[in-house]
mmCIF file of C-alpha atoms in Angstrom:
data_model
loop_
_atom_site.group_PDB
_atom_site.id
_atom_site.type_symbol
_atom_site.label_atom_id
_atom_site.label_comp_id
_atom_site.label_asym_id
_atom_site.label_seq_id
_atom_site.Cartn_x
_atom_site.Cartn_y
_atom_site.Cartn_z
ATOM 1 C CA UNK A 1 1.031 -13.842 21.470
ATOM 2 C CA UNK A 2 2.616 -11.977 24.424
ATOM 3 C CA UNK A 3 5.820 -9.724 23.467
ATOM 4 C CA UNK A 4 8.790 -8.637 25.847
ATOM 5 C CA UNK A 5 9.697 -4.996 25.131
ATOM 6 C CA UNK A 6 13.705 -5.970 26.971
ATOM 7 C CA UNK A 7 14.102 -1.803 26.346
ATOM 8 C CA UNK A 8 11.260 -1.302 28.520
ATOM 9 C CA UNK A 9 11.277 -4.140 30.497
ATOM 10 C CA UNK A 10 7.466 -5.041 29.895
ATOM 11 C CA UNK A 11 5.493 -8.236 29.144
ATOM 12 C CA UNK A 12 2.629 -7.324 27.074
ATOM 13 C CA UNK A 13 -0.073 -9.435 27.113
ATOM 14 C CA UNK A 14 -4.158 -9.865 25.640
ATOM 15 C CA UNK A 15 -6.729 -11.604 27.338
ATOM 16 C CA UNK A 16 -9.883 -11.846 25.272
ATOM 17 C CA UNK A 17 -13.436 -11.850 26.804
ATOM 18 C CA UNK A 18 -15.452 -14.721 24.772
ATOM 19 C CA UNK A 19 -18.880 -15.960 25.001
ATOM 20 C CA UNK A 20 -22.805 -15.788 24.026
ATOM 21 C CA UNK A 21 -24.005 -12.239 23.486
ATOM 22 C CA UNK A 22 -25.632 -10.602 26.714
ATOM 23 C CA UNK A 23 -23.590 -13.479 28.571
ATOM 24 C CA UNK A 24 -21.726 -10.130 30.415
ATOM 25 C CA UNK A 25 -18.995 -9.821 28.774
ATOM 26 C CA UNK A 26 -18.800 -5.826 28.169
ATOM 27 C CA UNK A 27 -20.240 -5.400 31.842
ATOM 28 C CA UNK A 28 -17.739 -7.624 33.250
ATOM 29 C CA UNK A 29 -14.899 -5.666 31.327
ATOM 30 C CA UNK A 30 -16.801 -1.726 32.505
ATOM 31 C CA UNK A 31 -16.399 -3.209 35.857
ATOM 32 C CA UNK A 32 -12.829 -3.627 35.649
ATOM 33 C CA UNK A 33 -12.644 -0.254 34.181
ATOM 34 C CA UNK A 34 -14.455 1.304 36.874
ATOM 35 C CA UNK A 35 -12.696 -0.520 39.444
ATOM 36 C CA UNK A 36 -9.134 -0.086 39.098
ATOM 37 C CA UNK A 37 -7.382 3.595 39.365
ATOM 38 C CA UNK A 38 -7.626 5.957 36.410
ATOM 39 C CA UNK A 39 -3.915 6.627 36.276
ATOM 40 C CA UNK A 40 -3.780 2.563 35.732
ATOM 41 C CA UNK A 41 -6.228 2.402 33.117
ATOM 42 C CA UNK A 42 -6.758 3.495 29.146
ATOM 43 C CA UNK A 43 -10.222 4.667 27.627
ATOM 44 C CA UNK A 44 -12.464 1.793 27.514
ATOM 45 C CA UNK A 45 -13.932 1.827 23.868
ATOM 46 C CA UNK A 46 -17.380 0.002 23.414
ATOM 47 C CA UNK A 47 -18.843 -0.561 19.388
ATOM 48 C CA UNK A 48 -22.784 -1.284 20.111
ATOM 49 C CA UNK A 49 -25.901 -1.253 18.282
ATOM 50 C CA UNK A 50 -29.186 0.234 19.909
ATOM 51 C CA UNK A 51 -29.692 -2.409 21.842
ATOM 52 C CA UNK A 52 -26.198 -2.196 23.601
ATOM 53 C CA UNK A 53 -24.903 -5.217 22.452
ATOM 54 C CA UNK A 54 -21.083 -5.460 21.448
ATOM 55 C CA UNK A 55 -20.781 -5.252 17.865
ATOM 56 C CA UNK A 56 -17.478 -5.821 17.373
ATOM 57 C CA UNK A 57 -14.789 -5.016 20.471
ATOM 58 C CA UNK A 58 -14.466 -3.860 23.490
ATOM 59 C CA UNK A 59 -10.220 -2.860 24.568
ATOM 60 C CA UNK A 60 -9.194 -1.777 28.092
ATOM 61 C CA UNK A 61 -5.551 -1.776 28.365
ATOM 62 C CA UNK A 62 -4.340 -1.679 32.315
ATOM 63 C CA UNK A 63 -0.597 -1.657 33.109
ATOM 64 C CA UNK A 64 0.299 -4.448 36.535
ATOM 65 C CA UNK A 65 3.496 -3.367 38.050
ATOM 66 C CA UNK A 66 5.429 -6.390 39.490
ATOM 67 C CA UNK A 67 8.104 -5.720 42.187
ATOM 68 C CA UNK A 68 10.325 -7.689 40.604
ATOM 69 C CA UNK A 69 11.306 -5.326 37.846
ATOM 70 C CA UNK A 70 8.911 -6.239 35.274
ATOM 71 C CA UNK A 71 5.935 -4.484 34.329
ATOM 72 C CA UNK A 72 2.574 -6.435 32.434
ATOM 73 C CA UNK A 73 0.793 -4.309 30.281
ATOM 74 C CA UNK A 74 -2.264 -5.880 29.538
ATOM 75 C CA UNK A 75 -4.949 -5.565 26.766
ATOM 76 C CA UNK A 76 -8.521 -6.723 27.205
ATOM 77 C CA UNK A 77 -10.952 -6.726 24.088
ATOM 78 C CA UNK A 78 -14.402 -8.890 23.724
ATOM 79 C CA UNK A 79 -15.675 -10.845 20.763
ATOM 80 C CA UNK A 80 -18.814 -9.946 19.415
ATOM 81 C CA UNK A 81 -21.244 -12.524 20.868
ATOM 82 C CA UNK A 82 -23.903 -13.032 17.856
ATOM 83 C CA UNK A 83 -22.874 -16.027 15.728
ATOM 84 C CA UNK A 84 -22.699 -14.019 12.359
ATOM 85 C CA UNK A 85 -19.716 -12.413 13.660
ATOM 86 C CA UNK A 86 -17.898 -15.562 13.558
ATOM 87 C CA UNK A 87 -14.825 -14.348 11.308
ATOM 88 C CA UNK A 88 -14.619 -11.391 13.888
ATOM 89 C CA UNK A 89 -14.301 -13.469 16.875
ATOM 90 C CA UNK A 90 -11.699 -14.878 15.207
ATOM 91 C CA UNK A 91 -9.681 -11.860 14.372
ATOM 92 C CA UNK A 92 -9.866 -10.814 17.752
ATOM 93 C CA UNK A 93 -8.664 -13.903 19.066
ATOM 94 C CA UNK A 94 -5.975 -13.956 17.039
ATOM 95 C CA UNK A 95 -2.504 -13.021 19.289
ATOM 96 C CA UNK A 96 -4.365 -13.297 22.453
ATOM 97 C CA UNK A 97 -2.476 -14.851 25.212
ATOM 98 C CA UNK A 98 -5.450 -15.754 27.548
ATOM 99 C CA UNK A 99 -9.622 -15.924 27.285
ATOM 100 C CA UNK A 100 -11.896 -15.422 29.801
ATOM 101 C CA UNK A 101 -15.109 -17.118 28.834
ATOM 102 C CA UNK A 102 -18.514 -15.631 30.390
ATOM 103 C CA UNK A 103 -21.053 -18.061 30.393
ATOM 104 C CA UNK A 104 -24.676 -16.745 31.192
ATOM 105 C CA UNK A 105 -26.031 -18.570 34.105
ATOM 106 C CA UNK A 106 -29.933 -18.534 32.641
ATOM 107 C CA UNK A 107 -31.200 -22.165 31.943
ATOM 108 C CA UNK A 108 -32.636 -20.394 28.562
ATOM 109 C CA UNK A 109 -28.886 -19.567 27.773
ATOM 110 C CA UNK A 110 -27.265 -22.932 27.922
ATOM 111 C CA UNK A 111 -27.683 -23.313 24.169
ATOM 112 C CA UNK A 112 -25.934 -20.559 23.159
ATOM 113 C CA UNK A 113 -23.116 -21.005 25.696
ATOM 114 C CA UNK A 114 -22.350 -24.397 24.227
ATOM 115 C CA UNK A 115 -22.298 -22.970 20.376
ATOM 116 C CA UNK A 116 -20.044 -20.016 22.115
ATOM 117 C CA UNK A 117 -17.438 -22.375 24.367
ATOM 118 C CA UNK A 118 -17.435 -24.978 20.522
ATOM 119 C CA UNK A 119 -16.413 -21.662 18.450
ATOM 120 C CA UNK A 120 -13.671 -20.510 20.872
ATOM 121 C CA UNK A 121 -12.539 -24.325 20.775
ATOM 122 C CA UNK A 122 -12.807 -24.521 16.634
ATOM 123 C CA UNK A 123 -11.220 -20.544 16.771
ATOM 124 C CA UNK A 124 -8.022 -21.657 19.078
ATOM 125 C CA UNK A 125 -7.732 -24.992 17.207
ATOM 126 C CA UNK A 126 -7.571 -22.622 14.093
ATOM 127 C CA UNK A 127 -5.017 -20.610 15.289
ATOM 128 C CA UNK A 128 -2.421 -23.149 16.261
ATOM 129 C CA UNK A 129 -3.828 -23.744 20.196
ATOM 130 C CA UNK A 130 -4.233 -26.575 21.953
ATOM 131 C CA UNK A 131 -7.644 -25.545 23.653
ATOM 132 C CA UNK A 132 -7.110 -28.214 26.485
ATOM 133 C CA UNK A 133 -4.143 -26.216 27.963
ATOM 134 C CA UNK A 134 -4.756 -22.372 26.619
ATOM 135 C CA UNK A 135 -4.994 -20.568 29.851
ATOM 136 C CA UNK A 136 -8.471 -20.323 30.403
ATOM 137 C CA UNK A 137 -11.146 -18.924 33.593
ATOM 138 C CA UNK A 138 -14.791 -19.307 33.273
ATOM 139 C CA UNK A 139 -17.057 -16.814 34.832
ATOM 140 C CA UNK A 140 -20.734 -17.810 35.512
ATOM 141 C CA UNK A 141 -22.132 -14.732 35.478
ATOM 142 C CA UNK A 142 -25.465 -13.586 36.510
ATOM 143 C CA UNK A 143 -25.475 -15.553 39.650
ATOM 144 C CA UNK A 144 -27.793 -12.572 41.347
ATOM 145 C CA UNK A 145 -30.639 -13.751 39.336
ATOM 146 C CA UNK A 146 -33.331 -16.005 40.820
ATOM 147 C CA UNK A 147 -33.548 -19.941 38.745
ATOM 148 C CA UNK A 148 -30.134 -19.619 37.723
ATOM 149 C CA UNK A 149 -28.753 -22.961 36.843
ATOM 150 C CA UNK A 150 -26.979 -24.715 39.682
ATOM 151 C CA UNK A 151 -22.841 -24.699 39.320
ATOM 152 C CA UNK A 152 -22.877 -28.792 38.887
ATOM 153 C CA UNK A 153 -24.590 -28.437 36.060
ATOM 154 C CA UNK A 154 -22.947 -25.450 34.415
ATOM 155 C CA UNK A 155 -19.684 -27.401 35.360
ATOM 156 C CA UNK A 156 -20.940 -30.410 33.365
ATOM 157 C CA UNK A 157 -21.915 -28.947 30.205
ATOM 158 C CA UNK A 158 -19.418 -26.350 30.085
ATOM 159 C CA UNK A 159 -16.290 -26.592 31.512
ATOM 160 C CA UNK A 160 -15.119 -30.691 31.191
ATOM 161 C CA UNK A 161 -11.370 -29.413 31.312
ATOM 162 C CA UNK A 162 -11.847 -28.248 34.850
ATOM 163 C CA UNK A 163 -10.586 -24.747 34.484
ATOM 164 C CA UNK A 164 -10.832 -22.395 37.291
ATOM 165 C CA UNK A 165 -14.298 -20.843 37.592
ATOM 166 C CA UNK A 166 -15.896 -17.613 39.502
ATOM 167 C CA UNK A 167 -19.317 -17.119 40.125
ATOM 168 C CA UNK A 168 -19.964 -13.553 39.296
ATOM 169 C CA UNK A 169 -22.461 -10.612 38.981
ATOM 170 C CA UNK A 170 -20.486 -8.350 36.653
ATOM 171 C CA UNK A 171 -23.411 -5.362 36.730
ATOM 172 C CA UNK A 172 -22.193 -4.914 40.505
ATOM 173 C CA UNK A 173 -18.742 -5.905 39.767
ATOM 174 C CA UNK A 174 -18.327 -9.276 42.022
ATOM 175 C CA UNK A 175 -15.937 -12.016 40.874
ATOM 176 C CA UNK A 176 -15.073 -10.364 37.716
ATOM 177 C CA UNK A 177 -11.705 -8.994 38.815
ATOM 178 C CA UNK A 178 -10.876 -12.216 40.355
ATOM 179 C CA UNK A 179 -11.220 -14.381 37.123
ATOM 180 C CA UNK A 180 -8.823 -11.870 35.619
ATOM 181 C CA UNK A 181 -6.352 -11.846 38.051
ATOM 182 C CA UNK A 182 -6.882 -16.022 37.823
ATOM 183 C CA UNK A 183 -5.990 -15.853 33.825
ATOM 184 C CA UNK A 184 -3.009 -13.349 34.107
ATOM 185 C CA UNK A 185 -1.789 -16.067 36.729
ATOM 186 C CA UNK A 186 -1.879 -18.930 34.004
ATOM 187 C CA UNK A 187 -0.334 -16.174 31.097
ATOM 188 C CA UNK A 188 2.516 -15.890 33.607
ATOM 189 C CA UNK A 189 3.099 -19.620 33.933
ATOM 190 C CA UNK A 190 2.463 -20.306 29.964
ATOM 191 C CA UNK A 191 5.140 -17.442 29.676
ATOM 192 C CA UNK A 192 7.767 -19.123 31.664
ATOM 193 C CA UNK A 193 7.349 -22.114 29.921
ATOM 194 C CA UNK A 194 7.859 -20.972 26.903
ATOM 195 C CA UNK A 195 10.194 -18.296 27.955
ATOM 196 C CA UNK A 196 12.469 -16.122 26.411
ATOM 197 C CA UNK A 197 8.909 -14.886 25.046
ATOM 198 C CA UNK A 198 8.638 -12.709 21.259
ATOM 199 C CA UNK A 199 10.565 -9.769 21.494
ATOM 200 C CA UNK A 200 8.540 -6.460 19.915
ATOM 201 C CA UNK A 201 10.103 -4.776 16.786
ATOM 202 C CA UNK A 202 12.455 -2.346 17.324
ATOM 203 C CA UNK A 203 12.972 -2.862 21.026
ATOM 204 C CA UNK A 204 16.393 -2.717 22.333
ATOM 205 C CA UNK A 205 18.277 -6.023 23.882
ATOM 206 C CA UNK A 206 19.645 -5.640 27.356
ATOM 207 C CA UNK A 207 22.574 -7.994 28.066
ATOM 208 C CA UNK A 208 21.786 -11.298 29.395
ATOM 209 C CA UNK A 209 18.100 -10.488 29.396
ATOM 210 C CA UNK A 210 16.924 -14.171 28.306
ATOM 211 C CA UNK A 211 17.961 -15.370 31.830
ATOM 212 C CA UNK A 212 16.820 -12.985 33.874
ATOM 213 C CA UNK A 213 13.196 -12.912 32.557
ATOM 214 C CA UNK A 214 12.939 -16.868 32.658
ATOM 215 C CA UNK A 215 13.688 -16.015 36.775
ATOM 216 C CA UNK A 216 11.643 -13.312 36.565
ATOM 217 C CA UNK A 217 8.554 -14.391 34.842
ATOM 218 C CA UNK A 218 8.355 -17.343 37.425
ATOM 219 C CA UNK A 219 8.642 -15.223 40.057
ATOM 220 C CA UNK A 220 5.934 -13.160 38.777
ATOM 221 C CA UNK A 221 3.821 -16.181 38.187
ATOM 222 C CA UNK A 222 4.565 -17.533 41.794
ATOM 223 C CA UNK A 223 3.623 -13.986 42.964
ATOM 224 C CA UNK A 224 0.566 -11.915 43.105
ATOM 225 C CA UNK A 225 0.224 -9.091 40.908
ATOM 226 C CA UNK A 226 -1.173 -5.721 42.013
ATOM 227 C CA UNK A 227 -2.151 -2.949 39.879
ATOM 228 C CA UNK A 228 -0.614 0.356 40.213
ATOM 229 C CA UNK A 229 0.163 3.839 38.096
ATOM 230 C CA UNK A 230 1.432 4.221 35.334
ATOM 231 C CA UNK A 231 3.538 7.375 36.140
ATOM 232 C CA UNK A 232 2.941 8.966 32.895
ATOM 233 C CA UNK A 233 -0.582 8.435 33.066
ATOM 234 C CA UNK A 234 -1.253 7.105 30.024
ATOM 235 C CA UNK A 235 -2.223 3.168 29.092
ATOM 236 C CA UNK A 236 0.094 3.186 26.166
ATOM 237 C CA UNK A 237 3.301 4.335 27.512
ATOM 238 C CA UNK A 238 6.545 2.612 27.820
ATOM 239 C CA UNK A 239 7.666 4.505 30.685
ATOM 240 C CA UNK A 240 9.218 2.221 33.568
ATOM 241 C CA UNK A 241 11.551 4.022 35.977
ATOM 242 C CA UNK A 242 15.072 3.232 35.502
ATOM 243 C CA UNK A 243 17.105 1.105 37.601
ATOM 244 C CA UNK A 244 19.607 2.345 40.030
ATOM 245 C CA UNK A 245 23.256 2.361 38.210
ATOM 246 C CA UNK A 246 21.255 1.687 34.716
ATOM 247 C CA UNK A 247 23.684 2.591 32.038
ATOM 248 C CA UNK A 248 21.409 4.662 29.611
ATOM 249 C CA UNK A 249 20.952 3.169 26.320
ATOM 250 C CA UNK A 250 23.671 3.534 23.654
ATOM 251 C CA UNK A 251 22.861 5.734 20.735
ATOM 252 C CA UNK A 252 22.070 3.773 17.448
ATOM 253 C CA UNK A 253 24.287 4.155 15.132
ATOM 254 C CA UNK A 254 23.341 7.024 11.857
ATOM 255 C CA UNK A 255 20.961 5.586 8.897
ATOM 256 C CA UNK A 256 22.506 4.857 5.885
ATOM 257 C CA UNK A 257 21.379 6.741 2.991
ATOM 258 C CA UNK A 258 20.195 2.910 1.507
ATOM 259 C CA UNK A 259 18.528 2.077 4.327
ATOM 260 C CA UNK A 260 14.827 1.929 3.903
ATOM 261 C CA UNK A 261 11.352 0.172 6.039
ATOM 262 C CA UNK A 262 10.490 -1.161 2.418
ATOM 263 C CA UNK A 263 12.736 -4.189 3.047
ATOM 264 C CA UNK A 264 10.025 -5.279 5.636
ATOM 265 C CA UNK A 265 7.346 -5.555 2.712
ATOM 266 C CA UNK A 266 8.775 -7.520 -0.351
ATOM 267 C CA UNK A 267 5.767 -6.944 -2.474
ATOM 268 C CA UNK A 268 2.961 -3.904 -1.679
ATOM 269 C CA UNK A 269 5.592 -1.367 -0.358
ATOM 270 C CA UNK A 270 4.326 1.460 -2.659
ATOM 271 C CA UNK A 271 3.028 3.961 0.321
ATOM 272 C CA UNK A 272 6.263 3.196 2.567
ATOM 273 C CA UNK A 273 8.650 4.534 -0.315
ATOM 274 C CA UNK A 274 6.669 6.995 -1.168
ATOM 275 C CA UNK A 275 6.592 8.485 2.274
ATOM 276 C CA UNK A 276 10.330 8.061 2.945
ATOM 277 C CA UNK A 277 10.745 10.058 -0.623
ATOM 278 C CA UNK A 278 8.653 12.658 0.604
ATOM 279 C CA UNK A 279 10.782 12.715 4.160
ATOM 280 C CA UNK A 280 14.055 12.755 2.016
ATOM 281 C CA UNK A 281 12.717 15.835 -0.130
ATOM 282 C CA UNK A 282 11.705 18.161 2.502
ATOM 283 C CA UNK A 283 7.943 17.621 1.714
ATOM 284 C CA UNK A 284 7.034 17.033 5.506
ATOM 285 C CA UNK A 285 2.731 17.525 4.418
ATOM 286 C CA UNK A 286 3.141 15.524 1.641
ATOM 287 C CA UNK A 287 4.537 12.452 3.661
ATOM 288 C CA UNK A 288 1.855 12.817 6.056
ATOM 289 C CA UNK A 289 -1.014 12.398 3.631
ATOM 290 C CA UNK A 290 0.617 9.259 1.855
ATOM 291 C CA UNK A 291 0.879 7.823 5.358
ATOM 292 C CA UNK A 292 -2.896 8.283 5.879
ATOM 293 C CA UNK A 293 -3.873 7.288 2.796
ATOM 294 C CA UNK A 294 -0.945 3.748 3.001
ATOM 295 C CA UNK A 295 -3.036 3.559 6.081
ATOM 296 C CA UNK A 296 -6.235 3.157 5.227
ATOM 297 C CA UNK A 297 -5.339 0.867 2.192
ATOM 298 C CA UNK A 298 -3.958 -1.242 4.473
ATOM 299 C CA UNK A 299 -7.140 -1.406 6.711
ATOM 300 C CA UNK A 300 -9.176 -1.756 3.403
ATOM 301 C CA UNK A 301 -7.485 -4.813 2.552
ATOM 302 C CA UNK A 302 -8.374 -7.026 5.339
ATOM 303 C CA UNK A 303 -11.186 -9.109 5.069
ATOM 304 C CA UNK A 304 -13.295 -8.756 8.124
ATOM 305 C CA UNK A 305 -17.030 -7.687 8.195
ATOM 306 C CA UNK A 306 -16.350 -4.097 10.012
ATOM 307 C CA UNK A 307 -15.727 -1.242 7.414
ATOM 308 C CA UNK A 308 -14.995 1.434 9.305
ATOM 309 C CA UNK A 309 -11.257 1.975 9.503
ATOM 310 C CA UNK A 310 -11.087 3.410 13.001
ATOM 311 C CA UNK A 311 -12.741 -0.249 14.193
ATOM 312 C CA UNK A 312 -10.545 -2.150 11.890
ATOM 313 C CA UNK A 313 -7.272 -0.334 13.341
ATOM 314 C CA UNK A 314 -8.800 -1.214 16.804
ATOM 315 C CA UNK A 315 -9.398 -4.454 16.017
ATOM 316 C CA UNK A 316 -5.722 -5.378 14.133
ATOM 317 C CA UNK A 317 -4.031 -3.663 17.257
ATOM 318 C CA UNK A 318 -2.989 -0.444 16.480
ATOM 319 C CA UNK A 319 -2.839 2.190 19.520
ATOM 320 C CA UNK A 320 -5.697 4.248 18.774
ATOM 321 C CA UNK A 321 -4.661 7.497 19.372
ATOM 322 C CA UNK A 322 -1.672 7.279 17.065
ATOM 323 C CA UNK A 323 -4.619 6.634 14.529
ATOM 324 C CA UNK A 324 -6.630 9.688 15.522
ATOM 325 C CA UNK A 325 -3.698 12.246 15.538
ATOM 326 C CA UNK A 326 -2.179 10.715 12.195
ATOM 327 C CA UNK A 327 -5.901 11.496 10.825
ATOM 328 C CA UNK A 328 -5.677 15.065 12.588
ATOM 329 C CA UNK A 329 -2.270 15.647 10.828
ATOM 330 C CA UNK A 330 -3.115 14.943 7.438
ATOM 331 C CA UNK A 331 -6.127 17.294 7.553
ATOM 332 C CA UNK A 332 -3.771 20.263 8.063
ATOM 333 C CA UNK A 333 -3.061 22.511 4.961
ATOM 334 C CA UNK A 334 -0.271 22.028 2.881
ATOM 335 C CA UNK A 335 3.115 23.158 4.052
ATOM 336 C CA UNK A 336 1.895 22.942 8.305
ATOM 337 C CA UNK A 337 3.723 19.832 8.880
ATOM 338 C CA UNK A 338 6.946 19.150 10.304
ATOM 339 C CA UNK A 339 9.812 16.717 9.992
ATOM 340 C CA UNK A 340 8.568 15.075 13.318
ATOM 341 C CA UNK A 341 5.022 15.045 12.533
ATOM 342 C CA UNK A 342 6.267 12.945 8.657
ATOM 343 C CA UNK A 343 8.418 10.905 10.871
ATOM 344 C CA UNK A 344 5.217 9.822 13.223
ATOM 345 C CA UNK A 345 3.212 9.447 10.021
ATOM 346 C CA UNK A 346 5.824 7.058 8.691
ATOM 347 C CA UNK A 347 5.988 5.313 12.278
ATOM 348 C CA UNK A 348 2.151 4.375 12.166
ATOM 349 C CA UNK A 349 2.366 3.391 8.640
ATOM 350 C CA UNK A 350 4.642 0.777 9.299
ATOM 351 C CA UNK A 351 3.081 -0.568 12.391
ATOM 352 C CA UNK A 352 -0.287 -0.426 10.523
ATOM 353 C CA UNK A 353 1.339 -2.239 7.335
ATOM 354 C CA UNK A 354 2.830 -4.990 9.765
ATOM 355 C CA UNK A 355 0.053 -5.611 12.059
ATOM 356 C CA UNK A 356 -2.669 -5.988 8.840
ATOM 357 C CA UNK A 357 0.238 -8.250 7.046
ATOM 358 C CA UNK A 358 0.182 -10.459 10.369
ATOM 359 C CA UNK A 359 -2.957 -11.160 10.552
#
């Protein structure tokens, strides 16, 4: 589900692309990427086999600057359209806040759309969604091709709840950025109802937040979002320019010499003490290995088809270039790190250890 960082003053949100494989769904989400600034945009990462079909994800984060003093950051990923990848789909779907469902328009493809649309209802139902009110848009894609189906009928088989619906041609980019805009819209009105929305770990409270982003998330749900830089120009970062007269942020107050991140794990907390051990001793290399290797037990754990661990971080969440430059770290000889670089290690450890335990 969607998290408020109330430091940052960001709504972050997922929107999953579901649906048969070679419906579009990678194509529609290349056209986004391709059609929205680079300074607005993060690396578009695409698993495929030969063939070019999906395997397992596709994840385009995009930040949407609202004028009213809230920034979205979004995160798109795809499921992997071939039925065997059920249990992936899943995983995928799992904390999204919105799906866009890409239905292929080809009279040959109405049988797969149907077993697609039932396993995204069974999926949500699974997850604790009601599917008849998840905020949902429905692209018909490959509307360029002659013999497509006509809309009534697509509308008949497919789409019985009456969510909003595009006609699109996602290889030339038409419609698809309009069914996303569509499904942020409903994300910001599911937000407000449900508003003040999960706060992410570790971010700081601002006084008298929970008011001000019920007014704010309706007015960004009444409004209509553009997409601009991110001034850092990176997808991932939690810059947002301060406010005129902002008070900066009180320093937290010194760690105690007890305090330790294996209270967050009451059984399995081996790598985390280890690590903070290593910190405590001076032993800055040291601490970055165990983090790598408290890492990639953690990805080894969960039970999902992929077993590469750079796909399984991707898939559970984690920022992806935290995972690369943890890697990088702990291939450096002994006695190269640094206090900041064990620190960092211990940082991804714990997000990794809390985003596999979640899922």
């Amino acid at each position: 589900m969607s998290t408020v960082n109330q430091a940052a003053r960001e709504i972050h949100a997922k929107i999953v692309y579901y649906g048969p494989g070679l419906s579009g769904k990678t194509t529609s989400l290349r056209a986004i990427h391709a059609g929205v600034r680079p300074e607005t945009r993060g690396q578009l990462v695409s698993l495929a086999t030969e063939g070019d079909r999906t395997l397992f994800f596709d994840f385009l984060p995009l930040k949407v600057e609202q004028v009213n003093g809230l920034s979205l950051r979004l995160q798109l990923y795809t499921v992997p359209g071939q039925i065997f990848y059920e249990a992936t789909r899943k995983l995928v779907l799992h904390g999204a806040d919105g799906v866009v469902f890409v239905a292929d328009s080809q009279a040959a493809a109405m049988d797969a759309n149907q077993e697609s649309l039932a396993s995204l209802r069974r999926n949500l139902e699974d997850l604790g969604h009601d599917p008849a009110t998840f905020p949902l848009a429905i692209q018909w894609n490959k509307r360029d091709i002659p013999g497509v189906l006509p809309l009534e009928t697509l509308r008949a088989a497919l789409n019985p709840r009456g969510a909003p619906e595009f006609e699109t041609v996602a290889s030339r980019g038409e419609g698809t950025m309009e069914a996303l805009k569509d499904v942020m819209r409903q994300v910001m009105l599911a937000l407000r109802g449900r508003s003040p929305a999960r706060t992410e770990p570790g971010a700081g409270a601002v006084g008298g937040f929970g008011s001000v982003l019920e007014r704010r998330i309706s007015a960004m749900a009444e409004g209509r979002p553009t997409l601009t830089p991110d001034p850092t120009g990176g997808a991932f970062s939690p810059f947002v320019p301060a406010r005129p007269g902002a008070r900066p942020a009180a320093a937290p107050p010194p760690a105690r010499d007890t305090l330790s991140f294996t209270r967050l794990f009451p059984a399995g907390a081996t790598a985390v003490a280890e690590v903070e051990q290593a910190i405590r001793d001076g032993r800055h290399s040291a601490a970055v290995k165990a983090a790598a290797r408290g890492v990639a037990d953690a990805l080894g754990g969960l039970e999902i088809e992929e077993r590469s661990d750079s796909a399984r971080a991707a898939l559970v969440g984690m920022d992806g270039r935290d995972y690369l430059r943890l890697l990088r770290l702990a291939r450096l000889p002994e006695g190269m790190g640094s206090e900041a670089d064990a620190l960092f290690a211990l940082h991804v450890l714990i997000a990794a250890r809390l985003k596999a335990d979640g899922i």
